[in-house]
Coordinates of C-alpha atoms in Angstrom, one line a residue:
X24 CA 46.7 -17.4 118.7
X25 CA 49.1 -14.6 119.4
X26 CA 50.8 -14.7 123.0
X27 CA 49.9 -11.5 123.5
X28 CA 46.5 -11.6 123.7
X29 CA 45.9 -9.5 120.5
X30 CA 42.5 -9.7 119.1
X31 CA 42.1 -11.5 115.9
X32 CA 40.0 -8.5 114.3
X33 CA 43.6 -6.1 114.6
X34 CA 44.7 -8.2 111.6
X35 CA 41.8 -7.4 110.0
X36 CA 41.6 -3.8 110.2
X37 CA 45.6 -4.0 109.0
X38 CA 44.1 -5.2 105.7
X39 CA 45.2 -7.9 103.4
X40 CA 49.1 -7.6 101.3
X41 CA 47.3 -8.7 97.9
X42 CA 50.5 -10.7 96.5
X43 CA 48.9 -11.5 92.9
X44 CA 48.5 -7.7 92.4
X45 CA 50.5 -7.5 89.2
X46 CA 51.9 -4.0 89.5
X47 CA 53.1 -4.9 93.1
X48 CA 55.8 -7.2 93.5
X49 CA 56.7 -8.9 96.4
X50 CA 58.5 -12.0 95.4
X51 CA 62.6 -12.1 94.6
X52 CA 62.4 -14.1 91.2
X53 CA 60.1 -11.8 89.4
X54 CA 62.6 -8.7 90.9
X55 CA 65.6 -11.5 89.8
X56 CA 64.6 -11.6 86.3
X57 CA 63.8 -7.8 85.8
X58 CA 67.7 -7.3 86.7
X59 CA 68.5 -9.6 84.2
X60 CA 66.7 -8.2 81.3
X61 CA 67.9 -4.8 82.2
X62 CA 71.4 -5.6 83.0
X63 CA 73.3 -7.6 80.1
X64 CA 76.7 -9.1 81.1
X65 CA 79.0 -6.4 80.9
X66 CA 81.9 -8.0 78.4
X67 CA 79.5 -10.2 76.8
X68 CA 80.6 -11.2 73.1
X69 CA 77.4 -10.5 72.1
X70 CA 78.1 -6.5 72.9
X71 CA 81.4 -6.4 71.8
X72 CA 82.9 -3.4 70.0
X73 CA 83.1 -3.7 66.3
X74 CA 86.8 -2.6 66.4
X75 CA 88.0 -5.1 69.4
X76 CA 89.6 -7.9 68.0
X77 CA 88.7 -11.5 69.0
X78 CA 91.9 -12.1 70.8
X79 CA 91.7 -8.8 73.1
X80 CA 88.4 -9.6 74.2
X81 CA 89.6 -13.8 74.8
X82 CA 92.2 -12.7 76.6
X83 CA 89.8 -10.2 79.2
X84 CA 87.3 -13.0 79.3
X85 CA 90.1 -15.5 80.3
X86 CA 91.4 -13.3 82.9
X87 CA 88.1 -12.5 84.5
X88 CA 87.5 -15.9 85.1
X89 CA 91.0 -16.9 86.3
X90 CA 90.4 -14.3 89.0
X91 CA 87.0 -15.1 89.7
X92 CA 87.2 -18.5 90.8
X93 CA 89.8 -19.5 93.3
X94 CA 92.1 -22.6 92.5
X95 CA 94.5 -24.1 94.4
X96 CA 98.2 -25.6 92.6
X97 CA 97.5 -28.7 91.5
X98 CA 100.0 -31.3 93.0
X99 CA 102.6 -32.4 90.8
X100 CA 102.4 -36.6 90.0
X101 CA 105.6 -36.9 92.4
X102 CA 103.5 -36.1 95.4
X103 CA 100.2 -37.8 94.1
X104 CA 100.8 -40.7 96.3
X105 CA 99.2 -42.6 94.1
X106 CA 97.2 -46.2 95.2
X107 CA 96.1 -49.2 93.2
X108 CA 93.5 -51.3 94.4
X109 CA 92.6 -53.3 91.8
X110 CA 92.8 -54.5 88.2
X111 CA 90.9 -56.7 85.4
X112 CA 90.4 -57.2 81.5
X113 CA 87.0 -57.2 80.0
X114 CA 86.0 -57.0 76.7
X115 CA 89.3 -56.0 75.4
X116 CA 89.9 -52.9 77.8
X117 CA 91.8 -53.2 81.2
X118 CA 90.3 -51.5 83.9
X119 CA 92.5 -50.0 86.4
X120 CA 91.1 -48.3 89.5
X121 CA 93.2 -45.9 91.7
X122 CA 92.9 -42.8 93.9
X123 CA 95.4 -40.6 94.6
X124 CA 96.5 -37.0 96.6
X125 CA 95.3 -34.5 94.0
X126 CA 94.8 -31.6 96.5
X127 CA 97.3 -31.5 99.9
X128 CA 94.8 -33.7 102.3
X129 CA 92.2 -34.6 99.5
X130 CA 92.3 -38.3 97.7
X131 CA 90.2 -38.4 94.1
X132 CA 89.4 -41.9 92.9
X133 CA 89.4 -43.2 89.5
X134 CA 89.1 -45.8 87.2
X135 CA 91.2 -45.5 83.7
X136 CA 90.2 -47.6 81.5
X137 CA 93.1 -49.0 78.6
X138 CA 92.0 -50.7 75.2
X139 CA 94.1 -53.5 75.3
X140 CA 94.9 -53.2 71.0
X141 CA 96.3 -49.3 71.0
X142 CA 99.6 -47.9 69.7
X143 CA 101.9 -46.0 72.2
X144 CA 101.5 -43.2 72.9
X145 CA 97.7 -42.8 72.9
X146 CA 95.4 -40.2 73.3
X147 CA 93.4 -39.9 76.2
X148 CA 90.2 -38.4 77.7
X149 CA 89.0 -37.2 81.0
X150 CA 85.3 -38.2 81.6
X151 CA 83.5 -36.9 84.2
X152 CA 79.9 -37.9 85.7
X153 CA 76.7 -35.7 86.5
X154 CA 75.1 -35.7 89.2
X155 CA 73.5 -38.4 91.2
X156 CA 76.0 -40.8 89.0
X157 CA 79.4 -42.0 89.4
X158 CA 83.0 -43.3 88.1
X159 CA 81.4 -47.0 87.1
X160 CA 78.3 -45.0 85.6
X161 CA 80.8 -43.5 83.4
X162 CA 82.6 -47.0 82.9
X163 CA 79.5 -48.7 82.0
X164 CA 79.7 -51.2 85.8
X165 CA 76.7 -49.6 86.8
X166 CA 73.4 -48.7 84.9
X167 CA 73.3 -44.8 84.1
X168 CA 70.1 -43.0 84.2
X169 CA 71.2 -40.5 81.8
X170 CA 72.9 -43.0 79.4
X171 CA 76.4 -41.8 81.0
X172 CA 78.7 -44.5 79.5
X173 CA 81.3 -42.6 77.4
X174 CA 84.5 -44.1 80.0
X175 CA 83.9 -47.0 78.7
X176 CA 82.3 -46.2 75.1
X177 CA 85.5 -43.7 74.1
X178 CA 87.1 -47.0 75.3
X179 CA 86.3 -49.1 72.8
X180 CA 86.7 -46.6 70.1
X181 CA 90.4 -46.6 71.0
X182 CA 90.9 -44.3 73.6
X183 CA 93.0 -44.3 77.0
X184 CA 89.7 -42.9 79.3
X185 CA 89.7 -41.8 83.6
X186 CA 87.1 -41.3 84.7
X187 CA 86.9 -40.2 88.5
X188 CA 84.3 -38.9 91.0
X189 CA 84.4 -35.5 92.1
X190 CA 84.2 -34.0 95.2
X191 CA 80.8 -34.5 97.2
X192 CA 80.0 -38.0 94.6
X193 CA 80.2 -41.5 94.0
X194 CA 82.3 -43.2 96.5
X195 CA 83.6 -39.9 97.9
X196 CA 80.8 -39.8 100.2
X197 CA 77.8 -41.4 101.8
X198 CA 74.3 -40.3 102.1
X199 CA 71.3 -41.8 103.6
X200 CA 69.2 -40.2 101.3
X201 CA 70.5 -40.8 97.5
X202 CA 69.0 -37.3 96.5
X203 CA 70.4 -35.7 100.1
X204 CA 73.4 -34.3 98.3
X205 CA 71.9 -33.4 95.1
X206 CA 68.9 -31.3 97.4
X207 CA 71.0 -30.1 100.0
X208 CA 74.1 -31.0 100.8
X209 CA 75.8 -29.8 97.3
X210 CA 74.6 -26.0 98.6
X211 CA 75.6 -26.5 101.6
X212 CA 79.9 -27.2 101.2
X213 CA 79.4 -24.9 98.2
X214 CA 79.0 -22.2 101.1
X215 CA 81.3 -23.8 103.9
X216 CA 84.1 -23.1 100.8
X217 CA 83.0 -19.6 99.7
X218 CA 83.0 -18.9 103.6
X219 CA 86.6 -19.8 103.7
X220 CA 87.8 -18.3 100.6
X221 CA 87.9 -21.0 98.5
X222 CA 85.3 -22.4 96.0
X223 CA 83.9 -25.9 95.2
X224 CA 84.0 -25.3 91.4
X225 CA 87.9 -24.2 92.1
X226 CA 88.7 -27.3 93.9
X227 CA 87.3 -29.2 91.3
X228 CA 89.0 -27.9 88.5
X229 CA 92.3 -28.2 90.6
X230 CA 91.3 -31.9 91.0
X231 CA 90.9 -32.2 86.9
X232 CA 94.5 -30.5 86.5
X233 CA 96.2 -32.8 88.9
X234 CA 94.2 -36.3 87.0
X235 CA 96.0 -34.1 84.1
X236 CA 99.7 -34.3 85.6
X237 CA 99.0 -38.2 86.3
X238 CA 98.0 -38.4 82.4
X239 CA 101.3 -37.1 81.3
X240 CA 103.2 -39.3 83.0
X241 CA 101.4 -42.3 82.1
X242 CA 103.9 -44.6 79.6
X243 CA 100.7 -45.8 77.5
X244 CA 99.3 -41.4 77.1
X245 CA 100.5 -38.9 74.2
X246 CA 100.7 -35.8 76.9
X247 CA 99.6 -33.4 73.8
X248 CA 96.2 -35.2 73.1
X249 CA 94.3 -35.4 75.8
X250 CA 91.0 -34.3 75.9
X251 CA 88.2 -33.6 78.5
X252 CA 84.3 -34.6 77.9
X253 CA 81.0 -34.2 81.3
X254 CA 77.5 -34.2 80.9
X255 CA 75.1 -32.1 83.2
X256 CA 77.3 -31.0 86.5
X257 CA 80.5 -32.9 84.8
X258 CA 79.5 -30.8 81.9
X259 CA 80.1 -27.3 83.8
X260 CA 83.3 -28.8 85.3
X261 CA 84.8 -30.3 81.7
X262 CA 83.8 -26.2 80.5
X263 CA 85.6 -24.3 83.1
X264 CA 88.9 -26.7 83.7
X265 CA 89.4 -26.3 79.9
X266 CA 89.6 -22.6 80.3
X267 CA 92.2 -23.0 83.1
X268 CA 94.3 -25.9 81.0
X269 CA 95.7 -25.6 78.1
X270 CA 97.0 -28.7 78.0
X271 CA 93.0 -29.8 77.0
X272 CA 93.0 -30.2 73.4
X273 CA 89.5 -30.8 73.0
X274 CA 86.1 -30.0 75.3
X275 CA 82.6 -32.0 74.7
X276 CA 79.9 -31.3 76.8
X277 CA 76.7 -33.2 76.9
X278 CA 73.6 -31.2 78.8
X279 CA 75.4 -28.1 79.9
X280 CA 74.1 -25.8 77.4
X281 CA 71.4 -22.9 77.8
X282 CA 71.7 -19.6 78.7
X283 CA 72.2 -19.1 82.7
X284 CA 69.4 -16.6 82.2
X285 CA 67.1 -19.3 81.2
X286 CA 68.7 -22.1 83.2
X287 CA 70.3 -21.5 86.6
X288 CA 68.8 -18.5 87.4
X289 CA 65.3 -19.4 86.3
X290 CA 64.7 -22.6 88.6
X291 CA 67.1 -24.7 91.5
X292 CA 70.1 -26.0 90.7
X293 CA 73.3 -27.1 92.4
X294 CA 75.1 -24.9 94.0
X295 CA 78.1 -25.5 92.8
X296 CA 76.8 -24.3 88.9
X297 CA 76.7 -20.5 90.8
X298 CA 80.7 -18.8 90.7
X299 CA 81.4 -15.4 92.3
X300 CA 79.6 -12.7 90.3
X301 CA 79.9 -14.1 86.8
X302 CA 77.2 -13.2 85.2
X303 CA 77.5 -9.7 86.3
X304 CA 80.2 -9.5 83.4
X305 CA 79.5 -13.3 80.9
X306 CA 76.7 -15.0 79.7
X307 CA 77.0 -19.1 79.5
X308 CA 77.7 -18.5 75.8
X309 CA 80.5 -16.1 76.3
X310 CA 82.8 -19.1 78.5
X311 CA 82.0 -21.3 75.3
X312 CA 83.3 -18.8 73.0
X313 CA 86.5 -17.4 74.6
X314 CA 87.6 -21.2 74.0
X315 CA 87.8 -20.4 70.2
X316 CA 89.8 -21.9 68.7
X317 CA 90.0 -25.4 70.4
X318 CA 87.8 -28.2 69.3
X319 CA 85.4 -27.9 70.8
X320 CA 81.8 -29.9 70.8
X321 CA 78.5 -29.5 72.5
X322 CA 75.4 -31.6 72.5
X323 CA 72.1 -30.8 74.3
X324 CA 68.7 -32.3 74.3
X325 CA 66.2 -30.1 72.5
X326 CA 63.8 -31.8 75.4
X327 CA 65.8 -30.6 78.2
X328 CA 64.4 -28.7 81.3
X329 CA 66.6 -27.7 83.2
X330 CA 68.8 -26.3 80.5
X331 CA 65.8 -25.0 78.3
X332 CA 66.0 -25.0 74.5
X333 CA 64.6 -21.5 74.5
X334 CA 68.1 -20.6 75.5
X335 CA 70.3 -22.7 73.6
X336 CA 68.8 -20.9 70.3
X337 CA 70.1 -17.5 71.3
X338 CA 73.9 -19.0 72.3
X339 CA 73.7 -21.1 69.0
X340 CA 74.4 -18.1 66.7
X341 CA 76.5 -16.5 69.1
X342 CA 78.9 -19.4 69.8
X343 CA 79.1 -19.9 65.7
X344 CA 80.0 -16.4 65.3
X345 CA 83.2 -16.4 67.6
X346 CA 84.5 -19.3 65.9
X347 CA 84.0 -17.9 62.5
X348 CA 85.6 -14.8 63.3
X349 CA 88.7 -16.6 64.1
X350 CA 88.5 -18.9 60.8
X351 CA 87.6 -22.3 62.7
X352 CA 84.5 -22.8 62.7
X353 CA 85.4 -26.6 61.4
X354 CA 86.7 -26.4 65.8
X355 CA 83.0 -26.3 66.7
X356 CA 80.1 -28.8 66.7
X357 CA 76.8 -28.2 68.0
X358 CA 74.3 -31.0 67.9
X359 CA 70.5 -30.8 69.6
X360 CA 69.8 -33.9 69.6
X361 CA 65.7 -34.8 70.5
X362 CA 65.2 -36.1 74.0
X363 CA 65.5 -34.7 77.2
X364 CA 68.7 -33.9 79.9
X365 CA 70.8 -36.9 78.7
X366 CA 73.7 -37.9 77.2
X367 CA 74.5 -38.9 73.5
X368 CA 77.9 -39.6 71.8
X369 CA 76.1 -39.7 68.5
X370 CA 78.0 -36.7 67.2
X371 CA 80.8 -36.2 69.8
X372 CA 82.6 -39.2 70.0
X373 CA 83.7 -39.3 66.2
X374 CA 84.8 -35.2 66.5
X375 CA 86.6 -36.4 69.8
X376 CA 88.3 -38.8 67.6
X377 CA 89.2 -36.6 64.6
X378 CA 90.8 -33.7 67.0
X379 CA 92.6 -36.0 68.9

């Protein structure tokens, strides 16, 4: 009843705002995907000039993206104050887990994990979580949903793995709610960090650099092979720290693959998958190809909702052609394998191995 006293039959004789009137819209995601239909990224790959070389457009893609997302300097390992708090041996790996400063006033913990037969100096790979998972998901402690276990699979196959929780997961923070964070909380310090300049994507990626710096001056690591592989949110992350390291001499993702178009801004996702204006300029497909030509290997479920197949067929052929316009396309695997938003190492692990 309105406090006013207005009768009911004033609404009435305002008439009704029909909202499934198809020629009148209303709503933001039908207005949301019109935009995007008639406004293609700007320096896509896709709509390149025939006469730009591959490297001129690399170069502009790599810059964009440097400027659009705000890191901080990752701290060198002689001010990573690093902590052990434990150590053990399990079927054949040693398991070492740490934490130390990897931002000024920010701790990242970690677990590596060290096959007890290897040669010195080993290769080594970053592994990093999705969401709603953790560093002894990764390790194979804890049961993983989305079969998760490549810490302690790449293990066994011989290589020197970390795997750490990033910022807002695992053991970094507590919710009463398991799917608080994933629901709300995740958009929520996205914003307090755009509000203040910085950006939770940025400060992950600074994170990844400075696990990076403790890597190199581990006795057991080869500093020039060390590799990076995520699935889901871990995914994005292993993508875009790779673009800001070169020091990465191979990327796998595992359920990160789509086309933002048909992924992130068709349904809800984290916020932390949405970076300054990005898309304005870049499609999903264009970040994969402007790493041409590092190894670099993808897998995706052909199942998956959230990253829809629909869009992983038109970034196939895309992704294909940058690396064979370079002359590597031996650098690039793509495998669709047939279930839904998990992992698989069927196809990554042994290109891991063979680039590193």
């Amino acid at each position: 009843m309105s406090p006013f006293k207005i009768p009911s039959k004033v609404k009435k004789k305002l008439g009704k705002i029909d909202r499934k009137d198809n020629n009148l819209n209303y709503s933001l995601q039908p207005f949301v995907s019109k935009w995007l239909r008639d406004h293609p990224p700007e320096l896509s790959y896709a709509l390149k000039p025939p006469e730009m070389n591959f490297e001129t457009w690399k170069q502009q893609i790599k810059e964009l993206i440097l400027n659009k997302i705000p890191t901080l300097e990752p701290l060198p390992f002689n001010k990573q104050q690093l902590k052990i708090y434990g150590e053990t041996t399990s079927n054949g790996i040693k398991f070492i887990q740490f934490s130390l400063m990897a931002i000024p006033g920010l701790r990242v913990p970690g677990v590596i994990c060290i096959p007890e037969k290897i040669e010195y100096k080993a290769p080594a790979c970053i592994c990093i979580h999705g969401h709603g998972q953790s560093i002894y998901n990764s390790i194979g402690i804890k049961k993983s949903k989305n079969k998760e276990y490549f810490g302690y699979e790449l293990a066994k196959l011989g290589l020197i793995t970390l795997s750490f929780d990033w910022i807002g997961s695992g053991v970094r923070e507590s919710f009463k709610n398991k799917y608080l964070f994933f629901l709300q909380e995740e958009g929520q310090r996205s914003n307090w960090l755009r509000f203040m300049g910085l950006d939770m994507l940025g400060l992950r990626i600074t994170e990844v650099r400075s696990l990076i710096n403790f890597l190199e001056n581990r006795d057991e690591v080869d500093p020039k092979r060390i590799g990076i592989i995520g699935h889901s949110g871990g995914g994005t992350l292993t993508l875009f720290a790779t673009i800001f390291d070169d020091r990465i001499k191979v990327c796998a993702t595992s359920g990160y693959f789509s086309t933002w178009d048909h992924s992130i801004l068709a349904m809800y996702h984290c916020g932390c998958n949405y970076v300054a204006d990005l898309r304005k300029y870049l499609e999903l497909y264009d970040v994969y190809s402007s790493l041409a030509p590092r190894p670099l290997a993808i897998t995706i479920g052909k199942k998956d909702r959230i990253f829809p197949y629909k869009g992983t067929k038109v970034s196939i052929p895309i992704i294909k052609e940058a690396y064979q316009e370079i002359n590597h396309p031996e650098n690039l695997l793509i495998h669709v394998q047939r279930e839904g938003h998990r992992f698989s190492g069927e196809k990554i692990y042994p290109f891991i191995l063979s680039h590193l």
